[in-house]
Amino acid sequence: MKKLINDPQRVVPESLRGFGLAHPEHVVVHEDPLFVSRAGGAVKGKVGLVSGGGSGHEPLHAGYVGAGMLDAAVPGAMFTSPTPEPILEATKAADGGAGVLHIVKNYTGDVLNFETAAELAEAEDITVKAVVVNDDVAVEDSLYTAGRRGVAGTVLVEKIAGAAAERGDDLDAVVAVAEKVIKNVRSMGVALTACTVPHAGKPSFDLADDEIEIGIGIHGEPGRHKIAMAGADEITERLLEPVLEDLKIGSGEKVLLFVNGMGGTPLSELYLVYNHAHDVLAGKGLEVTRSLVGNYITSLEMQGASITVLRLDEELTQLWDAPVNTPALRRGV
Amino acid sequence: MKKLINDPQRVVPESLRGFGLAHPEHVVVHEDPLFVSRAGGAVKGKVGLVSGGGSGHEPLHAGYVGAGMLDAAVPGAMFTSPTPEPILEATKAADGGAGVLHIVKNYTGDVLNFETAAELAEAEDITVKAVVVNDDVAVEDSLYTAGRRGVAGTVLVEKIAGAAAERGDDLDAVVAVAEKVIKNVRSMGVALTACTVPHAGKPSFDLADDEIEIGIGIHGEPGRHKIAMAGADEITERLLEPVLEDLKIGSGEKVLLFVNGMGGTPLSELYLVYNHAHDVLAGKGLEVTRSLVGNYITSLEMQGASITVLRLDEELTQLWDAPVNTPALRRGV
Amino acid sequence: MSAATLGTAWALDWIARATKVVSENRIELIELDRAIGDGDHGENMDRGFTAVAAKLAGAEPASPGEVLKTVATTLMSTVGGAAGPLYGTAFLRAAKGADGDLDAAGVATMLEAALEGIRARGKADTGEKTMVDAWTPAAVAAREAAEAGAGAVQAIRAAADAAVEGSEATIPMIATKGRASYLGERSAGHRDPGAQSSALLLVAAAEAAEAAGAGA
Amino acid sequence: MSAATLGTAWALDWIARATKVVSENRIELIELDRAIGDGDHGENMDRGFTAVAAKLAGAEPASPGEVLKTVATTLMSTVGGAAGPLYGTAFLRAAKGADGDLDAAGVATMLEAALEGIRARGKADTGEKTMVDAWTPAAVAAREAAEAGAGAVQAIRAAADAAVEGSEATIPMIATKGRASYLGERSAGHRDPGAQSSALLLVAAAEAAEAAGAGA
Ligand SMILES: Nc1ncnc2c1ncn2[C@@H]1O[C@H](COP(=O)(O)OP(=O)(O)O)[C@@H](O)[C@H]1O
Ligand SMILES: Nc1ncnc2c1ncn2[C@@H]1O[C@H](COP(=O)(O)OP(=O)(O)O)[C@@H](O)[C@H]1O
Ligand SMILES: [Mg+2]
Ligand SMILES: [Mg+2]
Ligand SMILES: [Mg+2]
Ligand SMILES: [Mg+2]
């Protein structure tokens, strides 16, 4: 394991301290408990947005704190959901009096810790609602299981719900927008290599030189199955097909196409995947009207990518286009 | 070698096609010869900015085409300077009647091919001037050698010279601004792993599990020396010291601190490096007034980072802050 | 010996042993979680119990319940992940009925309360390849031992043995809850890390009881 | 045989052989460049000569100079990197004096012109670990052979042999020009890829000459 770190136990706080020093105009990094809030504090009268989860997915979530997106983010230990206390403090910091939305990725740990924090916040008279993102079609959904994971779709939920809050929607309306995104977004990912969590010191799974993992999540967990290494076009199709099928999307609809890197894949390869994904969508009569390509939700240095499709309507398109001013996503400001 | 590609020979054009499809509001990708120009074409009366070089450093240069930065970019084959013809075509596409600036990284191939293209452009009555970026302090400078490489400082030259052109500076004035950046910017990099050029199919150098390469460039070339793996703080100091020494910078001065990822290093590690670099600079009485952290000029999937320091004055700070609207760098629009 | 009850000293010794055994098995728990999860369970538990030990170092708790409550709040505020809230709730519920020394029935009640806490939070049933598969047989065994007239030490030992078996029994299961569920059928053939850490904790409880019994 | 001159057929055969030898040595040139450069020299040269072969396939050049001019412009527009402009200029200058068949003095003049082109563009001198270290002894050897009364075939063979030696001689050198210069002293112990491709090209020229001579 070679990493640009000092002590494996101090990666998260040292990195966040640097993040705070690099972006004083966007964020304040609180050290104990550890969370990140907007510079300038909560916006009076605006619904506050809080997200969080294990670290190792940078720039998610702290990179999305700022005008038009999150009000606070709670980074846990590496790949480990944060505890209720920092979530509570982040919730307080995000509360401008109009209530707070928790954007939670669907993992048992995230759900449980955010639930507890919400209870604690309610006890302090803050109205909290939560939405749970579960866009990963690699995992079969069922009433009887933990359900689908939340993966790259989370970035789109944060951006679009953030824009809704910024335009003045009340808490229920922001929840409705977030739910609409969740209902219309699906993702699937592939890993060419595993990643190494600093405290583990070993790759998260073993993969031969001629194998790839299809259906991986964002925690270095193994995927649904290994397949033989294939060309980018073929891999793209294998990711895209279940996404489109699950979305039940048809000719004539408009979509946002998001090709996300897992952290260790060159941008050129992401664009190469985008190239073919765009053609596949066009071939099915879908219109790609918005795009996002880059490392927006990662698994440390894992090589791989995920493809996310969001069905767009007029409202979601407008909210996607709305100004946003965060360290990792910026437009219009 | 595992890569999200199809045919190793088609990586550059396929990736650029995807890039064009993803950013139609920013760029037009021309296929034969291969170059990228601003959507909307040359800006009348504005000095045109053209840069280019081998591919594999994405988002450099095509990602910086757009208002406030480049007018055209010329991606060569992987790690190979482009030939004069696409540079000439890019120069024509960038020419708004006020002359064109070539921003050239100091590599024999880049310099020679841009020189020839400039001659050809002059023959077509376009005034061309060139600046050569050579910020890499890992390479000893001398009248008798090829001199220093151009590395991460190039991004800052492109941004700041782009802002000067956008505010209406004439060609000589834009050259002067670019030269001022070049004079005041220094960089040095480290590799934890090599990278693999698709056509070579093998890592660009061999490195044991407990070794790192200090003083690498951006082409997967070996560095000045191998050292034993060390902690991030120590590595940061080893990169920063020669940079500061060469800049002859002293207490009380203002700087922009740029921590750049080589493509395969998690963002969290870049911020961790930034954290210590910031402290070292503060400890020397320098004031870090601007920052940039991320994968802005890369070597495919190489793990590693570089540190760049730019001495700022009022003018450079203003030009750095000026709006920019490109696929890879955006602010104020 | 079979009539001995388990008091505050036992609870403190339990947690001291638990801290040690979690630290010793940190890598093993990471490896188990690496296979079917995200490789942090050993790290999480070790971080939590290290904090628990620090918290208990200065404290002078008056009952087993007070010890367990400190464990609960500390785990909840330091472990995170799925295990943090689940173990936190387990110890919190366990603490509730343990304001005095525990006889065999008290041990059974404590374990049942812990199990109910886990099930309430995690919504998992047996056979889903989670820590529930260790705590369920443990609670059942303790109750059976108590009803058969065993003492507290025997009850906790029966629970520990059942938890070890329960952990073992997760190996062939296909996970439907927790992170391992994402693997579907590929989760079979691996032991559940949370069931294993649960077994380690309950064995520590039994050993503390036996050591006290032996010394008594 | 020593009186034979080298004409258009020879030039075409030279380039056909060069294309082949470059393709056969693509990996070797990549490996040499990987050690002290960026690992693309074999790829660059192969791309260039493949294009040259395609360009010459339909053409009916009237002189060696016309062949070499096509080589020059094609390399310049397809190779890129440092080698593209350098070889482009070399072949362009070589073409200039080669509008008729070449005797030994003509061969020497052609090689001197090529060398001057490389030096003018690259600003490198001998001993800097570049292709100049192959072309310089080649040009000198051809001139000496011509002055000693050798024929064209012998002159080009002398040049080829000298280039091979020149390439070999780059191994211990410390690079001060080109990409290998960034390595400083670490560049010593490796052969320069451009010097090696130059030697391959000149050996192809000699073999083409000998094959023609043998057949003549
Ligand atoms: N819904 C659940 N009910 C009971 N136990 C669960 C549930 N989900 C997960 N677990 C337990 O938690 C363990 C994983 O803990 P840990 O690795 O610390 O958290 P995370 O899964 O968030 O990384 C699993 O091995 C399992 O025993
Ligand atoms: N200034 C120079 N003068 C002469 N030859 C040079 C010079 N710089 C580089 N070369 C030659 O070019 C070769 C490298 O070519 P190539 O790998 O294709 O280009 P690049 O260095 O741009 O990747 C070197 O091995 C060397 O022989
Ligand atoms: Mg976890
Ligand atoms: Mg090159
Ligand atoms: Mg885990
Ligand atoms: Mg090269």
mmCIF file of N, CA, C and O and ligand atoms in Angstrom, chain A residues 78-81 219, chain C residues 33 38-41 44 81-82 179, ligand 3:
data_model
loop_
_atom_site.group_PDB
_atom_site.id
_atom_site.type_symbol
_atom_site.label_atom_id
_atom_site.label_comp_id
_atom_site.label_asym_id
_atom_site.label_seq_id
_atom_site.Cartn_x
_atom_site.Cartn_y
_atom_site.Cartn_z
ATOM 1 N N MET A 78 -13.012 6.300 7.469
ATOM 2 C CA MET A 78 -12.920 5.775 6.111
ATOM 3 C C MET A 78 -13.954 4.663 5.882
ATOM 4 O O MET A 78 -13.931 3.636 6.564
ATOM 5 N N PHE A 79 -14.859 4.874 4.936
ATOM 6 C CA PHE A 79 -15.916 3.909 4.584
ATOM 7 C C PHE A 79 -16.824 3.563 5.769
ATOM 8 O O PHE A 79 -17.467 2.517 5.763
ATOM 9 N N THR A 80 -16.873 4.405 6.789
ATOM 10 C CA THR A 80 -17.685 4.106 7.967
ATOM 11 C C THR A 80 -18.650 5.258 8.244
ATOM 12 O O THR A 80 -18.209 6.400 8.418
ATOM 13 N N SER A 81 -19.928 4.967 8.309
ATOM 14 C CA SER A 81 -20.917 6.009 8.582
ATOM 15 C C SER A 81 -20.536 6.779 9.833
ATOM 16 O O SER A 81 -20.059 6.193 10.802
ATOM 17 N N HIS A 219 -17.707 1.260 -1.830
ATOM 18 C CA HIS A 219 -16.950 0.991 -0.603
ATOM 19 C C HIS A 219 -15.919 -0.088 -0.806
ATOM 20 O O HIS A 219 -15.545 -0.792 0.122
ATOM 21 N N ASP C 33 -14.685 -8.839 7.132
ATOM 22 C CA ASP C 33 -15.499 -7.785 6.530
ATOM 23 C C ASP C 33 -15.005 -7.429 5.119
ATOM 24 O O ASP C 33 -15.789 -7.055 4.255
ATOM 25 N N ASP C 38 -17.009 -4.072 3.721
ATOM 26 C CA ASP C 38 -16.105 -2.994 3.325
ATOM 27 C C ASP C 38 -14.836 -2.940 4.163
ATOM 28 O O ASP C 38 -14.106 -1.954 4.125
ATOM 29 N N GLY C 39 -14.587 -3.990 4.927
ATOM 30 C CA GLY C 39 -13.276 -4.118 5.559
ATOM 31 C C GLY C 39 -13.015 -3.205 6.735
ATOM 32 O O GLY C 39 -11.855 -2.950 7.056
ATOM 33 N N ASP C 40 -14.070 -2.718 7.381
ATOM 34 C CA ASP C 40 -13.804 -1.816 8.503
ATOM 35 C C ASP C 40 -14.266 -2.342 9.856
ATOM 36 O O ASP C 40 -14.054 -1.676 10.868
ATOM 37 N N HIS C 41 -14.900 -3.508 9.901
ATOM 38 C CA HIS C 41 -15.531 -3.903 11.168
ATOM 39 C C HIS C 41 -14.529 -3.996 12.323
ATOM 40 O O HIS C 41 -14.803 -3.512 13.427
ATOM 41 N N ASN C 44 -13.559 -0.504 13.338
ATOM 42 C CA ASN C 44 -14.656 0.163 14.042
ATOM 43 C C ASN C 44 -14.773 -0.307 15.481
ATOM 44 O O ASN C 44 -14.911 0.490 16.411
ATOM 45 N N GLY C 81 -20.858 3.409 11.445
ATOM 46 C CA GLY C 81 -21.208 2.257 10.637
ATOM 47 C C GLY C 81 -22.498 1.624 11.106
ATOM 48 O O GLY C 81 -23.285 2.231 11.847
ATOM 49 N N ALA C 82 -22.733 0.389 10.671
ATOM 50 C CA ALA C 82 -23.925 -0.327 11.141
ATOM 51 C C ALA C 82 -23.712 -0.816 12.566
ATOM 52 O O ALA C 82 -24.622 -0.789 13.398
ATOM 53 N N ARG C 179 -24.408 -4.985 4.616
ATOM 54 C CA ARG C 179 -23.617 -4.747 3.425
ATOM 55 C C ARG C 179 -23.376 -6.017 2.605
ATOM 56 O O ARG C 179 -23.245 -5.964 1.383
HETATM 57 MG MG MG E 3 -18.390 0.543 6.946
#
